[in-house]
Amino acid sequence: MNDQTSRRAVVRDPSGSESIEIINVPIPQPGAGQVRIEVAAAAINPVDLGVASGRFHQLGVVHQPVHTGLGWDFAGTVEAVGDGVTLTVGTLIAKFVDGFDRDYGSHADHVVVDAAHVAPLPDGMFLNVAAGVPLAVTTAGQLVKLIGAAPAAGRRLLVTGAAGAVGAHFAILAKEHGWEVTGLARAGDEEFVRGLGVEFVDETTQGWDVVVDAAAMQAEALRLVRDGGRFVGVQPALRLPEERGITVDVVVSHPDVTLLSSLLERVAAGHLPARIHATLPLTEIVSAYQLLAKGNVRGRIVVVP
Ligand SMILES: NC(=O)c1ccc[n+]([C@@H]2O[C@H](COP(=O)([O-])OP(=O)(O)OC[C@H]3O[C@@H](n4cnc5c(N)ncnc54)[C@H](OP(=O)(O)O)[C@@H]3O)[C@@H](O)[C@H]2O)c1
């Protein structure tokens, strides 16, 4: 980067982590209602691997003519504001960039976003911690809104991937809404999952009233729901057909600044977990993606411009 340009991680012909490149673009300027954020830290989410692999191009949800921007989650500092914005320069914020089909993303020096959707950080919250939270915590909150409060009967809920970011947040929030929550995770994650205050299993069993599939196990997880129960998936592009009287839903997370602000407060207070697996510089973006793709990651991999 020099004074006039900004680095941005993109894929032109997506075919995996090795196809990621960093390009220089003019520093983006905020329009009316927008802010420019100087990115301090940006997490890599599973969806980013999917974009870099070309999976979402193949599914027909990305149509970028030249290159596709990478990165959803980020935290940083308001650096410039457009007309009509009341946020002040210097405010620390977190957000996720929404949507697949865009030539920019948060794995960059700067990002321009709608001011209405950025959440100021709670006092004392570290930017690198906040950088890994917005998408997962918003998705977990919207999953809870989707299933609602537990009914008097039929409250046995299994969340797959309970040691992951979405699953862990969701497990805690669902329990608060009256569900009897059991988390499915790897054997080595037992202590972490029990620490969330929910039951733990490392093998699948059938007969659950509700399965929330935060591990994206899809058909394998649908099989665990009792007849007439409920399944909620996390893969909107691969929605499962209904069977055995099971109601099938899928979460599609969308920016909700009120929800994000309230859940960031809960992360800052230590009520919701925010784990960081590794922090790498933006110049090592390919290695950072490869690290996530390799697996056995516990917590977010964060890139720092
Ligand atoms: N629809 C939406 O709007 C939306 C929004 C956000 C996320 N998502 C999706 O939600 C999913 C979870 O996201 P995330 O950020 O929470 O990912 P994450 O942090 O990587 O968590 C996924 C967890 O699932 C575990 N897992 C996978 N297969 C498992 C199995 N068979 N048994 C037990 N545990 C298993 C993983 O463990 P291992 O690492 O050991 O495999 C990991 O702990 C992803 O597919 C993501 O794309 C969807």
CSV table of C-alpha atoms and ligand atoms in Angstrom, one decimal:
chain,number,residue,atom,x,y,z
A,1,MET,CA,0.0,0.0,0.0
A,2,ASN,CA,1.1,3.6,-0.6
A,3,ASP,CA,-0.8,6.8,0.3
A,4,GLN,CA,-3.1,6.4,-2.7
A,5,THR,CA,-3.7,2.7,-2.9
A,6,SER,CA,-5.2,-0.1,-0.8
A,7,ARG,CA,-4.5,-3.8,-0.9
A,8,ARG,CA,-7.3,-6.2,-1.4
A,9,ALA,CA,-7.3,-10.1,-1.5
A,10,VAL,CA,-9.2,-11.4,-4.5
A,11,VAL,CA,-9.6,-14.5,-6.7
A,12,ARG,CA,-9.8,-14.1,-10.5
A,13,ASP,CA,-10.1,-17.8,-11.5
A,14,PRO,CA,-10.9,-19.4,-8.1
A,15,SER,CA,-9.4,-22.8,-7.6
A,16,GLY,CA,-8.4,-22.9,-3.9
A,17,SER,CA,-6.1,-21.0,-1.6
A,18,GLU,CA,-3.3,-20.9,-4.1
A,19,SER,CA,-5.5,-18.8,-6.5
A,20,ILE,CA,-5.7,-15.9,-4.0
A,21,GLU,CA,-3.8,-12.8,-4.9
A,22,ILE,CA,-3.4,-9.4,-3.4
A,23,ILE,CA,-4.1,-6.5,-5.8
A,24,ASN,CA,-3.7,-2.7,-5.3
A,25,VAL,CA,-6.7,-0.6,-5.9
A,26,PRO,CA,-7.4,3.1,-5.3
A,27,ILE,CA,-8.4,3.8,-1.7
A,28,PRO,CA,-12.2,3.5,-1.8
A,29,GLN,CA,-14.2,6.6,-1.0
A,30,PRO,CA,-17.4,6.4,1.0
A,31,GLY,CA,-20.6,7.6,-0.6
A,32,ALA,CA,-23.7,9.0,1.2
A,33,GLY,CA,-24.5,6.9,4.2
A,34,GLN,CA,-21.3,5.0,4.0
A,35,VAL,CA,-18.1,4.8,6.0
A,36,ARG,CA,-14.6,3.8,5.1
A,37,ILE,CA,-13.0,1.5,7.6
A,38,GLU,CA,-9.3,1.0,8.1
A,39,VAL,CA,-9.3,-2.7,8.7
A,40,ALA,CA,-7.3,-3.7,11.8
A,41,ALA,CA,-8.1,-7.4,11.7
A,42,ALA,CA,-10.3,-9.7,9.6
A,43,ALA,CA,-11.2,-13.4,10.3
A,44,ILE,CA,-11.4,-16.1,7.7
A,45,ASN,CA,-14.7,-18.0,7.8
A,46,PRO,CA,-15.6,-21.3,6.2
A,47,VAL,CA,-17.5,-19.4,3.5
A,48,ASP,CA,-14.3,-17.7,2.4
A,49,LEU,CA,-12.8,-21.1,1.6
A,50,GLY,CA,-15.8,-21.8,-0.5
A,51,VAL,CA,-15.5,-18.5,-2.4
A,52,ALA,CA,-11.7,-19.1,-3.0
A,53,SER,CA,-12.4,-22.6,-4.2
A,54,GLY,CA,-14.9,-21.4,-6.8
A,55,ARG,CA,-17.8,-23.4,-5.2
A,56,PHE,CA,-20.1,-20.4,-5.1
A,57,HIS,CA,-19.2,-19.4,-8.7
A,58,GLN,CA,-20.2,-23.0,-9.6
A,59,LEU,CA,-23.5,-22.6,-7.6
A,60,GLY,CA,-24.2,-19.5,-9.7
A,61,VAL,CA,-24.2,-17.0,-6.8
A,62,VAL,CA,-21.0,-15.1,-7.9
A,63,HIS,CA,-20.9,-13.3,-11.3
A,64,GLN,CA,-17.9,-11.0,-10.9
A,65,PRO,CA,-16.5,-10.2,-14.4
A,66,VAL,CA,-12.9,-9.6,-13.3
A,67,HIS,CA,-12.2,-10.6,-9.7
A,68,THR,CA,-14.1,-11.5,-6.5
A,69,GLY,CA,-13.2,-10.0,-3.2
A,70,LEU,CA,-12.6,-12.2,-0.2
A,71,GLY,CA,-13.5,-11.7,3.5
A,72,TRP,CA,-16.7,-11.2,5.4
A,73,ASP,CA,-15.7,-10.5,9.1
A,74,PHE,CA,-13.7,-7.5,10.2
A,75,ALA,CA,-13.0,-5.0,12.9
A,76,GLY,CA,-11.3,-1.7,12.4
A,77,THR,CA,-11.5,2.1,12.7
A,78,VAL,CA,-13.7,4.6,11.0
A,79,GLU,CA,-11.4,6.5,8.8
A,80,ALA,CA,-13.7,8.6,6.6
A,81,VAL,CA,-17.5,9.2,6.5
A,82,GLY,CA,-19.9,10.0,3.7
A,83,ASP,CA,-22.8,12.5,3.7
A,84,GLY,CA,-25.4,12.0,6.4
A,85,VAL,CA,-23.3,9.7,8.6
A,86,THR,CA,-23.2,10.5,12.3
A,87,LEU,CA,-20.5,8.0,13.3
A,88,THR,CA,-17.3,9.9,14.0
A,89,VAL,CA,-13.8,9.3,12.5
A,90,GLY,CA,-11.8,7.2,15.0
A,91,THR,CA,-14.7,5.0,16.2
A,92,LEU,CA,-13.7,1.3,16.6
A,93,ILE,CA,-16.3,-0.9,15.0
A,94,ALA,CA,-17.0,-4.5,13.8
A,95,LYS,CA,-19.1,-5.9,11.1
A,96,PHE,CA,-19.4,-8.5,8.4
A,97,VAL,CA,-19.5,-7.7,4.7
A,98,ASP,CA,-22.7,-9.2,3.4
A,99,GLY,CA,-23.3,-11.2,0.2
A,100,PHE,CA,-21.1,-13.3,-2.2
A,101,ASP,CA,-21.2,-11.3,-5.4
A,102,ARG,CA,-18.7,-8.4,-4.8
A,103,ASP,CA,-15.3,-7.3,-6.0
A,104,TYR,CA,-14.2,-6.3,-2.5
A,105,GLY,CA,-14.1,-7.9,0.9
A,106,SER,CA,-12.7,-7.5,4.4
A,107,HIS,CA,-9.3,-9.2,3.6
A,108,ALA,CA,-8.0,-5.8,2.7
A,109,ASP,CA,-6.5,-2.6,4.0
A,110,HIS,CA,-9.8,-0.7,3.7
A,111,VAL,CA,-13.4,-1.5,3.2
A,112,VAL,CA,-16.4,0.8,2.5
A,113,VAL,CA,-19.7,-0.3,4.0
A,114,ASP,CA,-23.1,1.1,5.0
A,115,ALA,CA,-22.8,3.1,8.2
A,116,ALA,CA,-26.1,1.8,9.4
A,117,HIS,CA,-24.7,-1.7,9.8
A,118,VAL,CA,-21.5,-1.2,11.7
A,119,ALA,CA,-21.4,-1.9,15.4
A,120,PRO,CA,-19.2,0.2,17.7
A,121,LEU,CA,-17.0,-2.0,19.8
A,122,PRO,CA,-17.8,-2.4,23.5
A,123,ASP,CA,-15.2,-0.6,25.8
A,124,GLY,CA,-12.0,-2.6,26.1
A,125,MET,CA,-12.8,-5.2,23.4
A,126,PHE,CA,-9.7,-6.1,21.4
A,127,LEU,CA,-10.0,-5.5,17.6
A,128,ASN,CA,-8.5,-8.9,16.8
A,129,VAL,CA,-11.1,-10.6,19.0
A,130,ALA,CA,-13.9,-8.6,17.6
A,131,ALA,CA,-12.7,-9.5,14.1
A,132,GLY,CA,-13.7,-13.1,14.5
A,133,VAL,CA,-17.2,-12.6,15.9
A,134,PRO,CA,-19.7,-10.7,13.7
A,135,LEU,CA,-20.8,-13.4,11.2
A,136,ALA,CA,-20.8,-16.3,13.6
A,137,VAL,CA,-22.6,-14.5,16.4
A,138,THR,CA,-25.1,-12.9,14.1
A,139,THR,CA,-25.9,-16.3,12.5
A,140,ALA,CA,-26.3,-17.9,16.0
A,141,GLY,CA,-28.6,-15.1,17.1
A,142,GLN,CA,-30.7,-15.5,13.9
A,143,LEU,CA,-30.8,-19.3,14.3
A,144,VAL,CA,-32.3,-18.7,17.7
A,145,LYS,CA,-34.8,-16.3,16.3
A,146,LEU,CA,-35.7,-18.9,13.7
A,147,ILE,CA,-36.5,-21.6,16.1
A,148,GLY,CA,-38.0,-19.4,18.8
A,149,ALA,CA,-38.4,-20.3,22.5
A,150,ALA,CA,-38.7,-23.9,23.4
A,151,PRO,CA,-42.2,-25.4,23.6
A,152,ALA,CA,-43.4,-27.1,26.8
A,153,ALA,CA,-42.8,-30.5,25.2
A,154,GLY,CA,-40.4,-31.5,22.5
A,155,ARG,CA,-37.4,-29.5,23.6
A,156,ARG,CA,-34.5,-31.9,23.0
A,157,LEU,CA,-32.2,-30.1,20.6
A,158,LEU,CA,-29.0,-31.3,19.1
A,159,VAL,CA,-26.5,-28.7,17.6
A,160,THR,CA,-23.9,-30.2,15.4
A,161,GLY,CA,-20.5,-28.5,15.3
A,162,ALA,CA,-20.9,-27.3,18.9
A,163,ALA,CA,-17.2,-26.6,19.2
A,164,GLY,CA,-17.3,-24.3,16.1
A,165,ALA,CA,-18.0,-20.6,16.2
A,166,VAL,CA,-21.7,-20.7,15.1
A,167,GLY,CA,-22.4,-23.9,17.1
A,168,ALA,CA,-20.9,-22.6,20.4
A,169,HIS,CA,-22.7,-19.3,20.3
A,170,PHE,CA,-25.9,-21.0,19.3
A,171,ALA,CA,-25.7,-23.6,22.0
A,172,ILE,CA,-25.5,-21.0,24.7
A,173,LEU,CA,-28.3,-18.8,23.3
A,174,ALA,CA,-30.6,-21.7,22.6
A,175,LYS,CA,-30.2,-23.0,26.2
A,176,GLU,CA,-31.2,-19.5,27.4
A,177,HIS,CA,-34.4,-19.9,25.3
A,178,GLY,CA,-35.4,-23.0,27.2
A,179,TRP,CA,-34.1,-25.7,24.9
A,180,GLU,CA,-32.4,-28.8,26.3
A,181,VAL,CA,-29.3,-28.5,24.3
A,182,THR,CA,-26.8,-31.2,23.4
A,183,GLY,CA,-23.7,-30.4,21.4
A,184,LEU,CA,-22.2,-32.8,18.9
A,185,ALA,CA,-18.5,-32.3,18.5
A,186,ARG,CA,-15.2,-34.2,18.2
A,187,ALA,CA,-14.1,-36.2,21.3
A,188,GLY,CA,-11.3,-33.7,22.0
A,189,ASP,CA,-13.8,-30.9,22.3
A,190,GLU,CA,-15.7,-32.3,25.2
A,191,GLU,CA,-14.3,-30.0,27.8
A,192,PHE,CA,-15.0,-26.9,25.7
A,193,VAL,CA,-18.6,-28.0,24.8
A,194,ARG,CA,-19.5,-28.9,28.4
A,195,GLY,CA,-18.0,-25.5,29.4
A,196,LEU,CA,-20.7,-23.9,27.3
A,197,GLY,CA,-23.2,-25.3,29.8
A,198,VAL,CA,-24.7,-27.9,27.5
A,199,GLU,CA,-24.6,-31.7,27.2
A,200,PHE,CA,-22.0,-33.3,24.9
A,201,VAL,CA,-21.9,-36.2,22.5
A,202,ASP,CA,-19.3,-37.3,20.0
A,203,GLU,CA,-21.4,-39.8,18.2
A,204,THR,CA,-24.6,-39.4,16.4
A,205,THR,CA,-27.9,-40.7,17.7
A,206,GLN,CA,-31.4,-40.4,16.3
A,207,GLY,CA,-34.7,-39.1,17.6
A,208,TRP,CA,-34.0,-35.4,18.3
A,209,ASP,CA,-36.9,-33.0,18.3
A,210,VAL,CA,-34.7,-30.3,16.6
A,211,VAL,CA,-31.4,-30.6,15.0
A,212,VAL,CA,-29.5,-27.3,14.2
A,213,ASP,CA,-26.8,-28.3,11.8
A,214,ALA,CA,-23.9,-25.9,12.5
A,215,ALA,CA,-21.4,-28.5,11.2
A,216,ALA,CA,-23.1,-28.5,7.8
A,217,MET,CA,-23.4,-32.3,7.9
A,218,GLN,CA,-26.6,-31.9,5.9
A,219,ALA,CA,-28.4,-35.3,5.1
A,220,GLU,CA,-26.4,-37.0,7.8
A,221,ALA,CA,-27.8,-34.5,10.4
A,222,LEU,CA,-31.3,-34.6,8.9
A,223,ARG,CA,-31.4,-38.4,9.6
A,224,LEU,CA,-31.0,-37.6,13.4
A,225,VAL,CA,-34.3,-35.7,13.6
A,226,ARG,CA,-37.4,-37.6,14.8
A,227,ASP,CA,-40.4,-37.9,12.5
A,228,GLY,CA,-42.3,-34.7,12.6
A,229,GLY,CA,-39.4,-32.8,14.1
A,230,ARG,CA,-37.4,-29.8,12.9
A,231,PHE,CA,-34.1,-29.4,11.0
A,232,VAL,CA,-32.3,-26.1,10.5
A,233,GLY,CA,-29.4,-26.0,8.1
A,234,VAL,CA,-26.7,-23.5,7.4
A,235,GLN,CA,-26.3,-24.0,3.7
A,236,PRO,CA,-28.8,-21.8,1.9
A,237,ALA,CA,-27.6,-22.9,-1.6
A,238,LEU,CA,-28.1,-26.6,-0.7
A,239,ARG,CA,-31.4,-26.6,1.1
A,240,LEU,CA,-32.5,-30.2,1.9
A,241,PRO,CA,-35.9,-31.5,0.8
A,242,GLU,CA,-38.4,-32.3,3.6
A,243,GLU,CA,-39.0,-35.9,4.6
A,244,ARG,CA,-40.8,-37.8,7.4
A,245,GLY,CA,-42.9,-34.8,8.3
A,246,ILE,CA,-39.8,-32.9,9.3
A,247,THR,CA,-39.9,-29.1,8.9
A,248,VAL,CA,-36.7,-28.0,7.1
A,249,ASP,CA,-35.4,-24.5,7.4
A,250,VAL,CA,-32.1,-22.9,6.6
A,251,VAL,CA,-30.6,-19.8,8.1
A,252,VAL,CA,-29.5,-16.9,5.8
A,253,SER,CA,-27.6,-14.5,8.0
A,254,HIS,CA,-28.0,-10.8,7.3
A,255,PRO,CA,-26.7,-7.7,9.0
A,256,ASP,CA,-28.6,-6.7,12.1
A,257,VAL,CA,-26.7,-4.0,14.0
A,258,THR,CA,-28.9,-4.2,17.1
A,259,LEU,CA,-28.4,-7.9,17.4
A,260,LEU,CA,-24.6,-7.7,16.7
A,261,SER,CA,-24.1,-4.9,19.2
A,262,SER,CA,-25.9,-6.8,21.9
A,263,LEU,CA,-24.0,-10.0,21.3
A,264,LEU,CA,-20.6,-8.2,21.0
A,265,GLU,CA,-21.4,-6.9,24.5
A,266,ARG,CA,-21.9,-10.5,25.6
A,267,VAL,CA,-18.6,-11.6,24.0
A,268,ALA,CA,-16.8,-8.7,25.7
A,269,ALA,CA,-18.3,-9.7,29.0
A,270,GLY,CA,-17.1,-13.3,28.5
A,271,HIS,CA,-20.6,-14.8,28.2
A,272,LEU,CA,-20.0,-16.0,24.6
A,273,PRO,CA,-16.7,-17.5,23.5
A,274,ALA,CA,-14.3,-15.9,21.0
A,275,ARG,CA,-11.3,-18.1,20.2
A,276,ILE,CA,-8.4,-17.2,18.0
A,277,HIS,CA,-6.4,-20.0,16.5
A,278,ALA,CA,-3.7,-18.0,14.7
A,279,THR,CA,-3.0,-14.5,13.5
A,280,LEU,CA,-1.1,-13.9,10.2
A,281,PRO,CA,-0.2,-10.8,8.2
A,282,LEU,CA,-2.3,-10.1,5.1
A,283,THR,CA,0.8,-10.7,3.0
A,284,GLU,CA,0.5,-14.4,4.1
A,285,ILE,CA,-3.1,-14.7,3.1
A,286,VAL,CA,-2.5,-17.8,1.0
A,287,SER,CA,-0.9,-19.6,4.0
A,288,ALA,CA,-3.7,-18.4,6.3
A,289,TYR,CA,-6.4,-19.9,4.0
A,290,GLN,CA,-4.3,-23.1,3.6
A,291,LEU,CA,-4.1,-23.4,7.4
A,292,LEU,CA,-7.9,-23.3,7.6
A,293,ALA,CA,-8.4,-25.6,4.7
A,294,LYS,CA,-6.1,-28.2,6.4
A,295,GLY,CA,-8.5,-28.5,9.3
A,296,ASN,CA,-8.1,-29.2,13.0
A,297,VAL,CA,-8.6,-25.5,13.7
A,298,ARG,CA,-10.1,-24.3,17.0
A,299,GLY,CA,-11.0,-20.7,16.9
A,300,ARG,CA,-10.7,-18.1,14.1
A,301,ILE,CA,-7.7,-17.5,11.9
A,302,VAL,CA,-7.3,-13.7,11.7
A,303,VAL,CA,-5.4,-11.8,9.1
A,304,VAL,CA,-3.9,-8.4,9.9
A,305,PRO,CA,-3.2,-5.8,7.2
B,1,LIG,N1,-26.2,-19.7,6.3
B,1,LIG,C1,-25.5,-18.7,6.8
B,1,LIG,O1,-25.9,-17.6,6.7
B,1,LIG,C2,-24.2,-19.0,7.5
B,1,LIG,C3,-23.5,-18.1,8.2
B,1,LIG,C4,-22.3,-18.4,8.9
B,1,LIG,C5,-21.8,-19.7,8.8
B,1,LIG,N2,-22.5,-20.6,8.0
B,1,LIG,C6,-22.0,-22.0,7.9
B,1,LIG,O2,-22.1,-22.6,9.2
B,1,LIG,C7,-21.1,-23.6,9.3
B,1,LIG,C8,-20.3,-23.4,10.6
B,1,LIG,O3,-19.6,-22.2,10.5
B,1,LIG,P1,-18.5,-21.9,11.7
B,1,LIG,O4,-18.0,-20.5,11.4
B,1,LIG,O5,-19.1,-22.2,13.0
B,1,LIG,O6,-17.4,-23.0,11.3
B,1,LIG,P2,-16.4,-23.6,12.3
B,1,LIG,O7,-16.0,-22.6,13.4
B,1,LIG,O8,-15.3,-24.2,11.4
B,1,LIG,O9,-17.1,-24.8,13.0
B,1,LIG,C9,-17.6,-26.0,12.4
B,1,LIG,C10,-17.4,-27.1,13.5
B,1,LIG,O10,-18.1,-28.2,13.0
B,1,LIG,C11,-17.2,-29.3,13.4
B,1,LIG,N3,-17.6,-30.5,12.6
B,1,LIG,C12,-17.6,-30.7,11.3
B,1,LIG,N4,-18.0,-32.0,11.0
B,1,LIG,C13,-18.3,-32.6,12.2
B,1,LIG,C14,-18.7,-33.8,12.6
B,1,LIG,N5,-19.0,-34.8,11.7
B,1,LIG,N6,-18.9,-34.1,13.9
B,1,LIG,C15,-18.6,-33.2,14.8
B,1,LIG,N7,-18.2,-31.9,14.6
B,1,LIG,C16,-18.0,-31.6,13.2
B,1,LIG,C17,-15.8,-28.8,13.1
B,1,LIG,O11,-14.8,-29.6,13.6
B,1,LIG,P3,-13.6,-30.1,12.7
B,1,LIG,O12,-12.8,-28.8,12.5
B,1,LIG,O13,-12.9,-31.1,13.6
B,1,LIG,O14,-14.1,-30.7,11.5
B,1,LIG,C18,-15.9,-27.4,13.7
B,1,LIG,O15,-15.7,-27.5,15.1
B,1,LIG,C19,-20.2,-23.5,8.0
B,1,LIG,O16,-20.6,-24.4,7.1
B,1,LIG,C20,-20.5,-22.1,7.5
B,1,LIG,O17,-20.3,-21.9,6.1
B,1,LIG,C21,-23.6,-20.3,7.4
